[in-house]
CSV table of C-alpha atoms in Angstrom, one decimal:
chain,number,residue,atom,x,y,z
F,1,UNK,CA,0.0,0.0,0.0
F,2,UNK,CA,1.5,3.7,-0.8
F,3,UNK,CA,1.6,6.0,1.7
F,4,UNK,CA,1.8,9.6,0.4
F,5,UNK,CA,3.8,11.6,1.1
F,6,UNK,CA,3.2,15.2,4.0
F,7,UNK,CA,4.2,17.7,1.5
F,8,UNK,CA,1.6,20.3,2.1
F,9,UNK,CA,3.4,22.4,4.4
F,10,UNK,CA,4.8,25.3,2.5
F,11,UNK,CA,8.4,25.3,4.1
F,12,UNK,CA,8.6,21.9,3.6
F,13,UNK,CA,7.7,21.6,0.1
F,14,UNK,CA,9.4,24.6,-0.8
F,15,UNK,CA,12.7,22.8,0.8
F,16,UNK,CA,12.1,19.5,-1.2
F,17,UNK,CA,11.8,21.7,-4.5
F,18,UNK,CA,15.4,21.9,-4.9
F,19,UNK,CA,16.6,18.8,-3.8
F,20,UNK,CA,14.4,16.8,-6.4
F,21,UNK,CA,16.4,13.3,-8.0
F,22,UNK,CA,16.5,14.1,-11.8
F,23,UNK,CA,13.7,11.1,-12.6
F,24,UNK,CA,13.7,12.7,-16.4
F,25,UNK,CA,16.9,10.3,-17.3
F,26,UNK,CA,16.2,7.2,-17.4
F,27,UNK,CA,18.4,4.5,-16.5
F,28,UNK,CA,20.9,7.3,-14.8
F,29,UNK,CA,21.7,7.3,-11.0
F,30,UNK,CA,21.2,9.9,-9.2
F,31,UNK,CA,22.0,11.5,-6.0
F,32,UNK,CA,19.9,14.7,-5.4
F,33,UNK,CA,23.1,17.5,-4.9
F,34,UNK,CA,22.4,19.9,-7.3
F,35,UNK,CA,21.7,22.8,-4.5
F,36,UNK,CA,25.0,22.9,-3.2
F,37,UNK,CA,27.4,25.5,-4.0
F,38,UNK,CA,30.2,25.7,-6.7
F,39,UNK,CA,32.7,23.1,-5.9
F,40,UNK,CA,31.3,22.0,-2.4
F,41,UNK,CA,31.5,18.4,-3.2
F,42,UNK,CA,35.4,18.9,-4.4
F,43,UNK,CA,36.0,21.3,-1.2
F,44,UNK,CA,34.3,19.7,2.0
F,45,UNK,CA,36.1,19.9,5.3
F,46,UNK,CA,37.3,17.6,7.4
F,47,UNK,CA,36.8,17.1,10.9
F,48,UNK,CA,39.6,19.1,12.3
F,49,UNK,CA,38.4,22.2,10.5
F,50,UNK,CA,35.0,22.3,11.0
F,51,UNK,CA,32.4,22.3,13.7
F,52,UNK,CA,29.4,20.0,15.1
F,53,UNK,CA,27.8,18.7,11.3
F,54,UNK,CA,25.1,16.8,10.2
F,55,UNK,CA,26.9,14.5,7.7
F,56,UNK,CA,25.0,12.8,4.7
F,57,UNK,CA,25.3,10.0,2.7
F,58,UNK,CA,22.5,10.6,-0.1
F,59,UNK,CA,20.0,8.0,-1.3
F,60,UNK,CA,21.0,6.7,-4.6
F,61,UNK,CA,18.2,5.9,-7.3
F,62,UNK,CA,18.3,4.6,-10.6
F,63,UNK,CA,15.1,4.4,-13.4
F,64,UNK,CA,14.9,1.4,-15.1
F,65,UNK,CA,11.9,-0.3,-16.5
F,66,UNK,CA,9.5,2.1,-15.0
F,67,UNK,CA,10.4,1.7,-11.7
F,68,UNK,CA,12.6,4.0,-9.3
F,69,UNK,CA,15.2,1.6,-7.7
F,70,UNK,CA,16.5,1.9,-4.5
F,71,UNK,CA,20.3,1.1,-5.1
F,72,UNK,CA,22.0,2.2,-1.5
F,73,UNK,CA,19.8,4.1,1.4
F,74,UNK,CA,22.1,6.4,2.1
F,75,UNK,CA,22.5,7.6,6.2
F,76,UNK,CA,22.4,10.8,8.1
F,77,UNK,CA,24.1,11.9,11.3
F,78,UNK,CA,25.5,13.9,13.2
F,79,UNK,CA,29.2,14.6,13.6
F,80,UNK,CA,30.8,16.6,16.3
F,81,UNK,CA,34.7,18.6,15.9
F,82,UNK,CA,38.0,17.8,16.2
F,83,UNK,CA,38.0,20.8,19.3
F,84,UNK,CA,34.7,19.2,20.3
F,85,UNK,CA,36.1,15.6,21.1
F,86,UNK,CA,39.2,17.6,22.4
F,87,UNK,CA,37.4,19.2,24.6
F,88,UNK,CA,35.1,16.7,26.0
F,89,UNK,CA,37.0,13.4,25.0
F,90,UNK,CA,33.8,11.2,26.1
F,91,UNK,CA,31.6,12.1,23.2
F,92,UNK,CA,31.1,9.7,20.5
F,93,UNK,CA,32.4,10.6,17.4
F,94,UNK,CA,28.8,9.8,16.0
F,95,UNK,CA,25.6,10.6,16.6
F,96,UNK,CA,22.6,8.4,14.8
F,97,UNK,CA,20.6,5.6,14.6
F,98,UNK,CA,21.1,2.2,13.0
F,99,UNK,CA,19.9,-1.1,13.3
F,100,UNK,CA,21.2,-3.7,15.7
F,101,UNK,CA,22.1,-7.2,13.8
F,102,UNK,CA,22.7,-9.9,15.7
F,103,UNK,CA,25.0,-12.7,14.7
F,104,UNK,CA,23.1,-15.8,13.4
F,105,UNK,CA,19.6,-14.1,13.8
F,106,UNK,CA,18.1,-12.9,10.2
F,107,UNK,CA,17.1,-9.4,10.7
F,108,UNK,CA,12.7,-8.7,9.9
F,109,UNK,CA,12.2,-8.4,6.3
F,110,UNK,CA,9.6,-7.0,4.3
F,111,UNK,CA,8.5,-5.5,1.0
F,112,UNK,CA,8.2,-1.7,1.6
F,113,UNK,CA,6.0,0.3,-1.5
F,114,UNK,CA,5.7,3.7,-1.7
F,115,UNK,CA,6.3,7.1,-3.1
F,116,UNK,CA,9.7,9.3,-2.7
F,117,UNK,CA,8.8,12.8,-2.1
F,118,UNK,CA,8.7,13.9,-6.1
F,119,UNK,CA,6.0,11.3,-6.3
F,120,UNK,CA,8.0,8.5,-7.5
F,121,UNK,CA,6.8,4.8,-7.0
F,122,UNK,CA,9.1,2.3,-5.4
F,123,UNK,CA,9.2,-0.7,-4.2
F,124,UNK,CA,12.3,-1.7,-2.0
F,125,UNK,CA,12.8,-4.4,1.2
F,126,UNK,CA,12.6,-2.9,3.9
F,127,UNK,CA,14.6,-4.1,7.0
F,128,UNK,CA,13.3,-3.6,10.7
F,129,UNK,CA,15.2,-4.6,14.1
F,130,UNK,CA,16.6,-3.3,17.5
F,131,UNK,CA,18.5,0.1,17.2
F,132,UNK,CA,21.7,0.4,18.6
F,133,UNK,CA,22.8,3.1,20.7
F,134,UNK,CA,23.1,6.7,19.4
F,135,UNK,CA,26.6,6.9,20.4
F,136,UNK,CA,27.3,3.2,18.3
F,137,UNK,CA,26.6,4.7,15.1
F,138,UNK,CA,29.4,4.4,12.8
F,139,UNK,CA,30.9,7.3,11.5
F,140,UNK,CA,30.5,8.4,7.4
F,141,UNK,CA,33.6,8.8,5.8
F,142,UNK,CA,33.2,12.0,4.1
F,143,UNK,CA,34.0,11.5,0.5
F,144,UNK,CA,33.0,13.3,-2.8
F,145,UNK,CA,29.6,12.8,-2.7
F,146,UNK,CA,29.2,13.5,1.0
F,147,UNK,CA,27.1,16.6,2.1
F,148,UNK,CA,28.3,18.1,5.2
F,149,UNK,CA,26.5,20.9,6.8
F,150,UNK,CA,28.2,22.6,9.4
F,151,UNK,CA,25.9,24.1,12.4
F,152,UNK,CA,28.3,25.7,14.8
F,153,UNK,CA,30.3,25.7,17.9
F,154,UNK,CA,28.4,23.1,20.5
F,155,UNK,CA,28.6,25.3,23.8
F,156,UNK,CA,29.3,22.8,27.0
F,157,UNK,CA,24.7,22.4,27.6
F,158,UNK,CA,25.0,20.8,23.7
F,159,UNK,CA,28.4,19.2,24.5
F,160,UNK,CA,26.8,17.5,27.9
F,161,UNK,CA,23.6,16.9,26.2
F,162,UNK,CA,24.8,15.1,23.3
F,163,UNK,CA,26.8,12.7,25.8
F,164,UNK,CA,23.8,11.9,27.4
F,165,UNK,CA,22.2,11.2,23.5
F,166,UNK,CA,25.0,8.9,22.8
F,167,UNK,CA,24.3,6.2,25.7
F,168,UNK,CA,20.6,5.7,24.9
F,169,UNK,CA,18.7,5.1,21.1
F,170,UNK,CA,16.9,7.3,19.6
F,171,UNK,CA,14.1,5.3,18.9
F,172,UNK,CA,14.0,1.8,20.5
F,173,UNK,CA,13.5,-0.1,16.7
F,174,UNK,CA,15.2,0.8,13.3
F,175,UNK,CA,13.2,0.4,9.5
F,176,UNK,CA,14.8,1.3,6.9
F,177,UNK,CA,12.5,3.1,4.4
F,178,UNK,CA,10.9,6.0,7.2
F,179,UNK,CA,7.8,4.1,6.6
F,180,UNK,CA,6.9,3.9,10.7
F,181,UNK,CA,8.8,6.9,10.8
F,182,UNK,CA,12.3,5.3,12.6
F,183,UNK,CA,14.4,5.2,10.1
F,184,UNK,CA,17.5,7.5,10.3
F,185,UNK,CA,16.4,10.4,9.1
F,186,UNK,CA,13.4,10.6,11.3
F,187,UNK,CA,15.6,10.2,14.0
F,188,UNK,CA,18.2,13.1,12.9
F,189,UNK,CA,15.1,15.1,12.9
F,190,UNK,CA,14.6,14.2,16.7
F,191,UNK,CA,18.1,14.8,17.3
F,192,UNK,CA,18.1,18.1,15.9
F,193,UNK,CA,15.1,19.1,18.5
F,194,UNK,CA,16.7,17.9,21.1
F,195,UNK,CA,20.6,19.1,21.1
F,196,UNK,CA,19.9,21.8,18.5
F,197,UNK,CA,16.4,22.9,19.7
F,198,UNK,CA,14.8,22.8,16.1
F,199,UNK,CA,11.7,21.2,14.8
F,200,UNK,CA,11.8,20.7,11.4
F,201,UNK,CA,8.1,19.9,11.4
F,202,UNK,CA,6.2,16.2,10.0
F,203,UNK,CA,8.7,14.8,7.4
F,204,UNK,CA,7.5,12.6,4.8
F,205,UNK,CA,7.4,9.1,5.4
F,206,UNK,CA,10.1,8.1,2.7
F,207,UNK,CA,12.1,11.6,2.7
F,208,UNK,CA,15.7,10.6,1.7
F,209,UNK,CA,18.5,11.8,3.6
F,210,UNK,CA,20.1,14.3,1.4
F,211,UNK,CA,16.6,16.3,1.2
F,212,UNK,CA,17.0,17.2,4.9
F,213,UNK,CA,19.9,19.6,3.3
F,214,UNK,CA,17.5,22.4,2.9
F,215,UNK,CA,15.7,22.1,6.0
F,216,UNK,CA,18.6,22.1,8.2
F,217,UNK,CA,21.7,23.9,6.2
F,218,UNK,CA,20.8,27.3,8.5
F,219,UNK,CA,19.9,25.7,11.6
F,220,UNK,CA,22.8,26.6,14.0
F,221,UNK,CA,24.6,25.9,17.9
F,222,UNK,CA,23.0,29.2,19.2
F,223,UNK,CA,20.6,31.8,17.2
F,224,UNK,CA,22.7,34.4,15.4
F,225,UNK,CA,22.8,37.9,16.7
């Protein structure tokens, strides 16, 4: 059964309007990163240069026959500083949510349908299982087709709040897809209310993580004066 997708909300769909896949190609992968500045991809920082990020690793989709292919899921998390880690030694050098596999146990699989937030139809399997710990989350390598979006200088409340983050999950099960809305990008979302103070507002069920670039590329440590 599709589930459609909460695009009504003006910010929102405004947001997902420049992040769209380009479904006109058929047959071509794609990896939604067309709203990022000249040369970003070529130029991103690394950890010792920049501060407390949300790190992406985009969905990738390819056409064929018809049908929108899921090809990787991509992940979102959060990422704190070299200076940050320096500082407070104890934080995890992640922040996100993944699923917890256990050895010789076959994780819950199912068929997942639905619609990405252009309207696309796919059909992918969708994995469900325990989440592991925030602070387990393993961290992206960032790479050329990484998005990095850098939020500012944690003050010691974030720093001592995100420790506390890292020991418990975000949500106590992982799916894949978003469809029960505990997938990782609803649960960046929840992290950025909580250490960040920001709601980005209901997310569509199957948002991919590179579309929470627009939503969350001026969301920042403390409000700028």
């Amino acid at each position: 059964m599709w589930r459609r997708p909460l695009t009504n909300s003006p910010p929102i769909r405004a947001a997902l309007g420049s992040v769209r896949d380009n479904a006109g190609k058929s047959g071509a992968e794609s990896t939604s990163t067309s709203n990022l500045p000249s040369g970003a991809l070529a130029d991103l920082p690394q950890r010792g240069s920049r501060p407390i990020s949300t790190v992406i690793d985009p969905t990738r989709t390819r056409e064929a026959d018809g049908e929108t292919k899921i090809l990787t899921p991509g992940h979102v998390q959060f990422q704190p500083s070299a200076e940050d880690l320096r500082l407070n030694p104890r934080l995890a050098p992640a922040l996100g949510h993944s699923p917890q596999f256990v050895a010789g146990q076959r994780p819950d699989s199912f068929l997942v349908q639905g619609e990405l937030s252009d309207g696309r139809k796919f059909k992918v399997m969708g994995v469900r299982a325990e989440a592991k710990l925030a602070g387990e989350d393993k961290p992206l390598p960032i790479g050329p087709s990484t998005l990095v979006i850098d939020h500012g200088t944690m003050t010691p409340q974030q720093s001592s709040l995100y420790e506390t983050m890292q020991a418990r999950t975000v949500f106590p099960r992982y799916e894949t897809s978003g469809l029960e809305g505990s997938n990782c990008v609803h649960a960046h979302a929840e992290n950025v209310r909580q250490l960040l103070d920001h709601d980005v507002g209901p997310l569509p069920a199957h948002l991919m993580p590179q579309e929470m670039q627009p939503l969350l590329k001026d969301v920042k440590t403390e409000p700028e004066r």
